[in-house]
Short mmCIF file of N, CA and C in Angstrom, two decimals:
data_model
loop_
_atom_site.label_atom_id
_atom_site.label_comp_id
_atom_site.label_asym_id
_atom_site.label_seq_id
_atom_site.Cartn_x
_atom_site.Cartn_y
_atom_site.Cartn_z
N UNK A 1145 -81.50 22.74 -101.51
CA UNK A 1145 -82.13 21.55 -102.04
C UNK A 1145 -82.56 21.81 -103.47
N UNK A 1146 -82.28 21.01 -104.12
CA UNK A 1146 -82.65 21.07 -105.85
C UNK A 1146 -83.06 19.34 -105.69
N UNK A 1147 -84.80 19.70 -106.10
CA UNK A 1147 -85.62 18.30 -106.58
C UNK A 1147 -85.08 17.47 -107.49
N UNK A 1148 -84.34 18.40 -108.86
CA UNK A 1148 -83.66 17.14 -109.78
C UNK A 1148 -82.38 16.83 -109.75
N UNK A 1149 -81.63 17.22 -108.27
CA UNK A 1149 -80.48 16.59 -107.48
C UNK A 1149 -80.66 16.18 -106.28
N UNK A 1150 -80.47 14.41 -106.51
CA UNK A 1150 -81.00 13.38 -105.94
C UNK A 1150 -79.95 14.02 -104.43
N UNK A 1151 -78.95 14.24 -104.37
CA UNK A 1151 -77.36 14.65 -104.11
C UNK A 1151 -77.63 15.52 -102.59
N UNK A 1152 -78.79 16.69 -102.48
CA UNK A 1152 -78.75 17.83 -102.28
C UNK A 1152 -79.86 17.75 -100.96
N UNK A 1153 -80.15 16.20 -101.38
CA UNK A 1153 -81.58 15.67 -100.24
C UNK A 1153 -81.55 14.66 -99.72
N UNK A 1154 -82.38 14.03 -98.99
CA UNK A 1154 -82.34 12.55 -98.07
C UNK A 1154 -84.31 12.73 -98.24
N UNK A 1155 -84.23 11.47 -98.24
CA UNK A 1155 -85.86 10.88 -98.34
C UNK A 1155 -85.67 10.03 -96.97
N UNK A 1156 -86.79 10.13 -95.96
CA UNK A 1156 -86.92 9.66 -94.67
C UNK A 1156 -88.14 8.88 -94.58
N UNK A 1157 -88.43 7.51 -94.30
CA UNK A 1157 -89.74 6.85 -94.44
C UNK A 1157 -90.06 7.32 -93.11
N UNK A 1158 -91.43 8.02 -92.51
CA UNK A 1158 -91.82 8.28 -91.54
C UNK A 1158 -93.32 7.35 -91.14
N UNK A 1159 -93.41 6.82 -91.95
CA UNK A 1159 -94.40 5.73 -91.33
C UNK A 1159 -96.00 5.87 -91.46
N UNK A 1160 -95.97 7.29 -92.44
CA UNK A 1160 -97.24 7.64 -92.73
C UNK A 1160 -98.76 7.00 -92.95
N UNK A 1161 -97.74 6.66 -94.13
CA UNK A 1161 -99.21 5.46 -95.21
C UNK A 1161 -99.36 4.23 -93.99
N UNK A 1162 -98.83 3.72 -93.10
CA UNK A 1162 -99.09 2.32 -92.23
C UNK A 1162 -99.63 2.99 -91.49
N UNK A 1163 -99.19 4.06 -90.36
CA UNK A 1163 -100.48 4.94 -89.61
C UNK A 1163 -101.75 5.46 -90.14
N UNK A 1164 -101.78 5.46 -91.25
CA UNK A 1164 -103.13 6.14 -91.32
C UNK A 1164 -103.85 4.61 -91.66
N UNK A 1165 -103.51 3.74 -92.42
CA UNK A 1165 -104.10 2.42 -92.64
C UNK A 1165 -104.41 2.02 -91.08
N UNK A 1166 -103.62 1.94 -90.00
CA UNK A 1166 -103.94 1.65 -88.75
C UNK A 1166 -105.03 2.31 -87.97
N UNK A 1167 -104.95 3.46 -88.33
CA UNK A 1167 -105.73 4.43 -87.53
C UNK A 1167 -107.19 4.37 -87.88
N UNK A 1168 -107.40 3.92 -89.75
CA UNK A 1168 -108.67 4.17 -90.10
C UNK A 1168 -109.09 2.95 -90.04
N UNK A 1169 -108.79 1.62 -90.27
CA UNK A 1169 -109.09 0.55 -89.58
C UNK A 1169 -109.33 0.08 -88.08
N UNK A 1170 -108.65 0.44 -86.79
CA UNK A 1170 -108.87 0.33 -85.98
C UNK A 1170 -110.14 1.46 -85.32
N UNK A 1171 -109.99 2.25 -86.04
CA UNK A 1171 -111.27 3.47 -85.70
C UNK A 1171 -112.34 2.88 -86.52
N UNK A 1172 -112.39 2.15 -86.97
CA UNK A 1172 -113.93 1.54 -88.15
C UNK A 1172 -114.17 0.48 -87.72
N UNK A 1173 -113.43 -0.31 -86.71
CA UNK A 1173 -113.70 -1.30 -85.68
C UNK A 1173 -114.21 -0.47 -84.46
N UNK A 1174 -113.80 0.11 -84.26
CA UNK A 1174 -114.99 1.08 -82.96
C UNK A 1174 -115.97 1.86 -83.23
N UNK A 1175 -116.10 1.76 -84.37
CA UNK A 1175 -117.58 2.35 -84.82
C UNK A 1175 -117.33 4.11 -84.55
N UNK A 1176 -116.38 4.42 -84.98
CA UNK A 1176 -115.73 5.96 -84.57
C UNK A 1176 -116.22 6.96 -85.91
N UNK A 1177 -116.25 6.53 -87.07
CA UNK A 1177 -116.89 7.15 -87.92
C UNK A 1177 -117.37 6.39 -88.72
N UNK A 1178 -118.23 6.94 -90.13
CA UNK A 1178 -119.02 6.44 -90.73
C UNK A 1178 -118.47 6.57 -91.83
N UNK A 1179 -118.08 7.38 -92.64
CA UNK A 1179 -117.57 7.78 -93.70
C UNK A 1179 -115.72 7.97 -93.41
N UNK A 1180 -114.89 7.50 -94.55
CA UNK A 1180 -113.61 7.77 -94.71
C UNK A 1180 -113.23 8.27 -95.96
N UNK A 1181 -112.53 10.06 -95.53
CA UNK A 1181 -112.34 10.47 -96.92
C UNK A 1181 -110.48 10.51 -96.76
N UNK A 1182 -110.28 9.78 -97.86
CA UNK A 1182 -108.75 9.75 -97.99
C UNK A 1182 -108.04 10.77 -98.97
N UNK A 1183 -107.27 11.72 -98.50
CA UNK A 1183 -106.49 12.72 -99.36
C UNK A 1183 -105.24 11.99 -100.20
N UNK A 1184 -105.65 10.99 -100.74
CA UNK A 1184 -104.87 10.84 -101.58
C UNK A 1184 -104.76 9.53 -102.45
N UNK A 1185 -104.42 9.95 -103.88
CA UNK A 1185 -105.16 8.56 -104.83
C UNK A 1185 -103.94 7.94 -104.81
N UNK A 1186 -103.75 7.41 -103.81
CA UNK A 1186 -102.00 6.11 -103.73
C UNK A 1186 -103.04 4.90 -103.47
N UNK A 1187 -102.66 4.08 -104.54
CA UNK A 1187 -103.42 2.76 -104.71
C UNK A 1187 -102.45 1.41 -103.18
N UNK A 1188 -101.68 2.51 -102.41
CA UNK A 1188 -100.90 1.40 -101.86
C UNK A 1188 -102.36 1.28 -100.59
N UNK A 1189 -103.37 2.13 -100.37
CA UNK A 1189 -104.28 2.25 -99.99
C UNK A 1189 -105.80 1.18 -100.40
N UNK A 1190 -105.50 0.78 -101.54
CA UNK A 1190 -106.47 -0.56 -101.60
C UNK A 1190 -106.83 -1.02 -100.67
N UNK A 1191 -106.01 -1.95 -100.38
CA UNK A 1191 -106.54 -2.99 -99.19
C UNK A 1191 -107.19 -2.32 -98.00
N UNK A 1192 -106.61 -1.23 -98.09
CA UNK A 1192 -108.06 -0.64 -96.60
C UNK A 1192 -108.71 0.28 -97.26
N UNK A 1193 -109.18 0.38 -98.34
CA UNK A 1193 -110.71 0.40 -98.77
C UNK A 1193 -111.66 -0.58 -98.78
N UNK A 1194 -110.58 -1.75 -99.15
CA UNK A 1194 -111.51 -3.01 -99.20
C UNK A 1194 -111.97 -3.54 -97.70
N UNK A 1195 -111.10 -3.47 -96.74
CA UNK A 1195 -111.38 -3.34 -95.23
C UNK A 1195 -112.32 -2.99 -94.80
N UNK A 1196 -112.36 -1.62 -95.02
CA UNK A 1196 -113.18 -0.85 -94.82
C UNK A 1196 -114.42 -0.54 -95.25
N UNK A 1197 -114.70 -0.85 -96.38
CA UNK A 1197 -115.96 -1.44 -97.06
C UNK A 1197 -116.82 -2.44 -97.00
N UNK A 1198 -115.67 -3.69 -96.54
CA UNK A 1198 -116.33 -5.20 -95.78
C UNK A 1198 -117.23 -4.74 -94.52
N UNK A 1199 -116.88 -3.66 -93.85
CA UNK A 1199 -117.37 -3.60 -92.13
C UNK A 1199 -118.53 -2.26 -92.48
N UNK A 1200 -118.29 -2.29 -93.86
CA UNK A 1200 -119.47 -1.09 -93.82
C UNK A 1200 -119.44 0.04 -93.62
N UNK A 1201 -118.08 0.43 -93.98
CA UNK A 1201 -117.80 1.96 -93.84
C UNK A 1201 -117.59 2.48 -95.65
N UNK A 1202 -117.85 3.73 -96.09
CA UNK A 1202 -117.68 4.64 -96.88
C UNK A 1202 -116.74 4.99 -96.93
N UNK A 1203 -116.09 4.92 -98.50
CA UNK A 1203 -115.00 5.39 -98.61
C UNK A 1203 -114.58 6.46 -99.63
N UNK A 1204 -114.30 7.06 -99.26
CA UNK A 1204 -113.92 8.40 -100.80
C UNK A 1204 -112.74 8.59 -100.88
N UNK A 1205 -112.08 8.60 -102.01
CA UNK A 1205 -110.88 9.35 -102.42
C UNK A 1205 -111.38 10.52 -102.87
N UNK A 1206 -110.16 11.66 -102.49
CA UNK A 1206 -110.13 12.48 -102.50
C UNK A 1206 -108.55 13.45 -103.45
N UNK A 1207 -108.97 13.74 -104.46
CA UNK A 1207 -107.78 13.94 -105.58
C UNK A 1207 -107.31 15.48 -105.85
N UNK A 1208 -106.72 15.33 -106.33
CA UNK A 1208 -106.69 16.92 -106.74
C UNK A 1208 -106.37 16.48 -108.53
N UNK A 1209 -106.93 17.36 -109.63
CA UNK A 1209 -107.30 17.87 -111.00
C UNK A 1209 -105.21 16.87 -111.38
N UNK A 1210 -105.79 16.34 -112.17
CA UNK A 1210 -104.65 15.98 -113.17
C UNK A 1210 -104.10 14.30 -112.25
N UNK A 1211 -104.49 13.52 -111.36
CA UNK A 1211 -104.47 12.91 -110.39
C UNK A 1211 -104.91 11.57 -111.37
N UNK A 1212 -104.26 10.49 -111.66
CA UNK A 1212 -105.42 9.28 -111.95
C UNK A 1212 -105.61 8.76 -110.90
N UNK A 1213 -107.53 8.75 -110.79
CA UNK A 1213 -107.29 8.28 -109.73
C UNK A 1213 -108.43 6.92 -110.16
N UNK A 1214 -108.33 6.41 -111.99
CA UNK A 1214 -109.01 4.99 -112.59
C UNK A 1214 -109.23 4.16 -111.61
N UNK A 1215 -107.81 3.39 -111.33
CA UNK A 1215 -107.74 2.03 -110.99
C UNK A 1215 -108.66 1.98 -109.70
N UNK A 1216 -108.72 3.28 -108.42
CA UNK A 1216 -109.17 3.31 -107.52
C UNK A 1216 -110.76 3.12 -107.84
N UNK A 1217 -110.96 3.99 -108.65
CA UNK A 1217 -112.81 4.15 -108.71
C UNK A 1217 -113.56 2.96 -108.17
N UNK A 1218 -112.82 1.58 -108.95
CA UNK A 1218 -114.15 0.67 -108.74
C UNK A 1218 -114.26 -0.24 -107.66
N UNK A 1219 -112.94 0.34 -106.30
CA UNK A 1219 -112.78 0.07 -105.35
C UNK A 1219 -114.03 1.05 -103.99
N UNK A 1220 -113.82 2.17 -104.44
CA UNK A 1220 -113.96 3.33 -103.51
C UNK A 1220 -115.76 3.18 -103.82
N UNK A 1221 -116.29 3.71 -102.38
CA UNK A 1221 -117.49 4.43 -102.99
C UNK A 1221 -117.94 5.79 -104.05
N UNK A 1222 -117.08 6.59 -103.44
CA UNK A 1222 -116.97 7.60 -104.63
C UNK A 1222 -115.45 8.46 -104.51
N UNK A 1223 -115.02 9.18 -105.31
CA UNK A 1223 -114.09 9.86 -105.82
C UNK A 1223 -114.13 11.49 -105.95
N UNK A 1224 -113.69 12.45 -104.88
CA UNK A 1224 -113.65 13.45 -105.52
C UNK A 1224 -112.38 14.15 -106.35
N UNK A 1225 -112.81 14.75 -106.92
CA UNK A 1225 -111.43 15.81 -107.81
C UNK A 1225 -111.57 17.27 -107.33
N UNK A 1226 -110.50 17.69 -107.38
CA UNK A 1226 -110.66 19.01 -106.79
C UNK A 1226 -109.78 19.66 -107.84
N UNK A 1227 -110.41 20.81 -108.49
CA UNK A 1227 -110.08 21.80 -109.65
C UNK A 1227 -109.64 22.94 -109.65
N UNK A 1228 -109.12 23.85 -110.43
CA UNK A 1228 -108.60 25.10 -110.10
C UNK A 1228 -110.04 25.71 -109.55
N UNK A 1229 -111.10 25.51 -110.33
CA UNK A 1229 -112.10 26.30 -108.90
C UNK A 1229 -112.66 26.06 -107.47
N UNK A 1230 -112.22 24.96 -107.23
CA UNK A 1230 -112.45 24.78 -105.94
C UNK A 1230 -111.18 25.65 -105.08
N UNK A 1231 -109.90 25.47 -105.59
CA UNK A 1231 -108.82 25.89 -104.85
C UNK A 1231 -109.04 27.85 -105.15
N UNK A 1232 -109.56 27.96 -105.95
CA UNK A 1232 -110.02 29.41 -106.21
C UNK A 1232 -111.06 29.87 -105.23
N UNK A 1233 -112.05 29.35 -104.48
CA UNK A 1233 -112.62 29.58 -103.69
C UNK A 1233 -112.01 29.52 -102.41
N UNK A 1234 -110.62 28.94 -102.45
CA UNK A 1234 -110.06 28.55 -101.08
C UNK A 1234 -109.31 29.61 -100.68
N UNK A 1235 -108.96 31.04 -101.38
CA UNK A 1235 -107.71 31.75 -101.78
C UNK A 1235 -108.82 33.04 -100.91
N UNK A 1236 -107.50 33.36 -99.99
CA UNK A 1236 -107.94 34.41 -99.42
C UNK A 1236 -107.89 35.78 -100.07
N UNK A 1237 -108.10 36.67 -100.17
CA UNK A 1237 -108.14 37.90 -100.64
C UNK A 1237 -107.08 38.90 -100.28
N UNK A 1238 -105.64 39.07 -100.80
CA UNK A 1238 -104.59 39.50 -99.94
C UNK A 1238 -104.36 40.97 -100.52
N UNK A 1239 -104.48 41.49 -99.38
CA UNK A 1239 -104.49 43.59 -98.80
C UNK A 1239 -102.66 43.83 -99.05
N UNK A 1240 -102.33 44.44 -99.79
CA UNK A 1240 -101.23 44.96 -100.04
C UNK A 1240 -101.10 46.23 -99.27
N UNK A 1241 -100.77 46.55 -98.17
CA UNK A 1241 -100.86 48.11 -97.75
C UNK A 1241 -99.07 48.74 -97.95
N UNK A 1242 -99.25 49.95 -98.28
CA UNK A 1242 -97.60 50.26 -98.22
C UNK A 1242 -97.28 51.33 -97.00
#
């Protein structure tokens, strides 16, 4: 597989982004959580912030460093970014033995 040969790959819609819109809407109608943090600043996600905000649930995006994640902000309750030091704290400590 080579990313800048279209040729070498197949793209498969698996139904992701509509399951998780389903899942976090129908779970915020059962009062299943309180807060929703979404891994990822895809604005195709609007409308169930706004959902989800009508019924009184919390919503965060959740980004990683270099991410716009503008247009979302004044949708979301809040926004995190995640930076080379957060992912630096995430990094295990790896033992080379020979």
């Amino acid at each position: 597989m080579e990313i800048g040969n279209k040729s070498t790959y197949y793209k498969v819609e698996k139904g992701t982004d509509i399951n998780l819109a389903v899942h976090a809407i129908s779970k915020a109608f059962y009062n299943s959580y309180d807060i929703a943090f979404f891994l990822s600043a895809d604005t195709d996600y609007i409308k169930v912030y706004e959902v989800l905000k009508s019924i009184g649930k919390i919503t965060v995006v959740v980004g990683v460093k270099g991410q716009n994640v503008n247009s979302i902000r004044p949708i979301v309750d809040n926004t995190l970014i995640l930076d080379e030091n957060f992912f630096d704290k995430c990094k295990r400590d790896v033992v080379v033995r020979h």
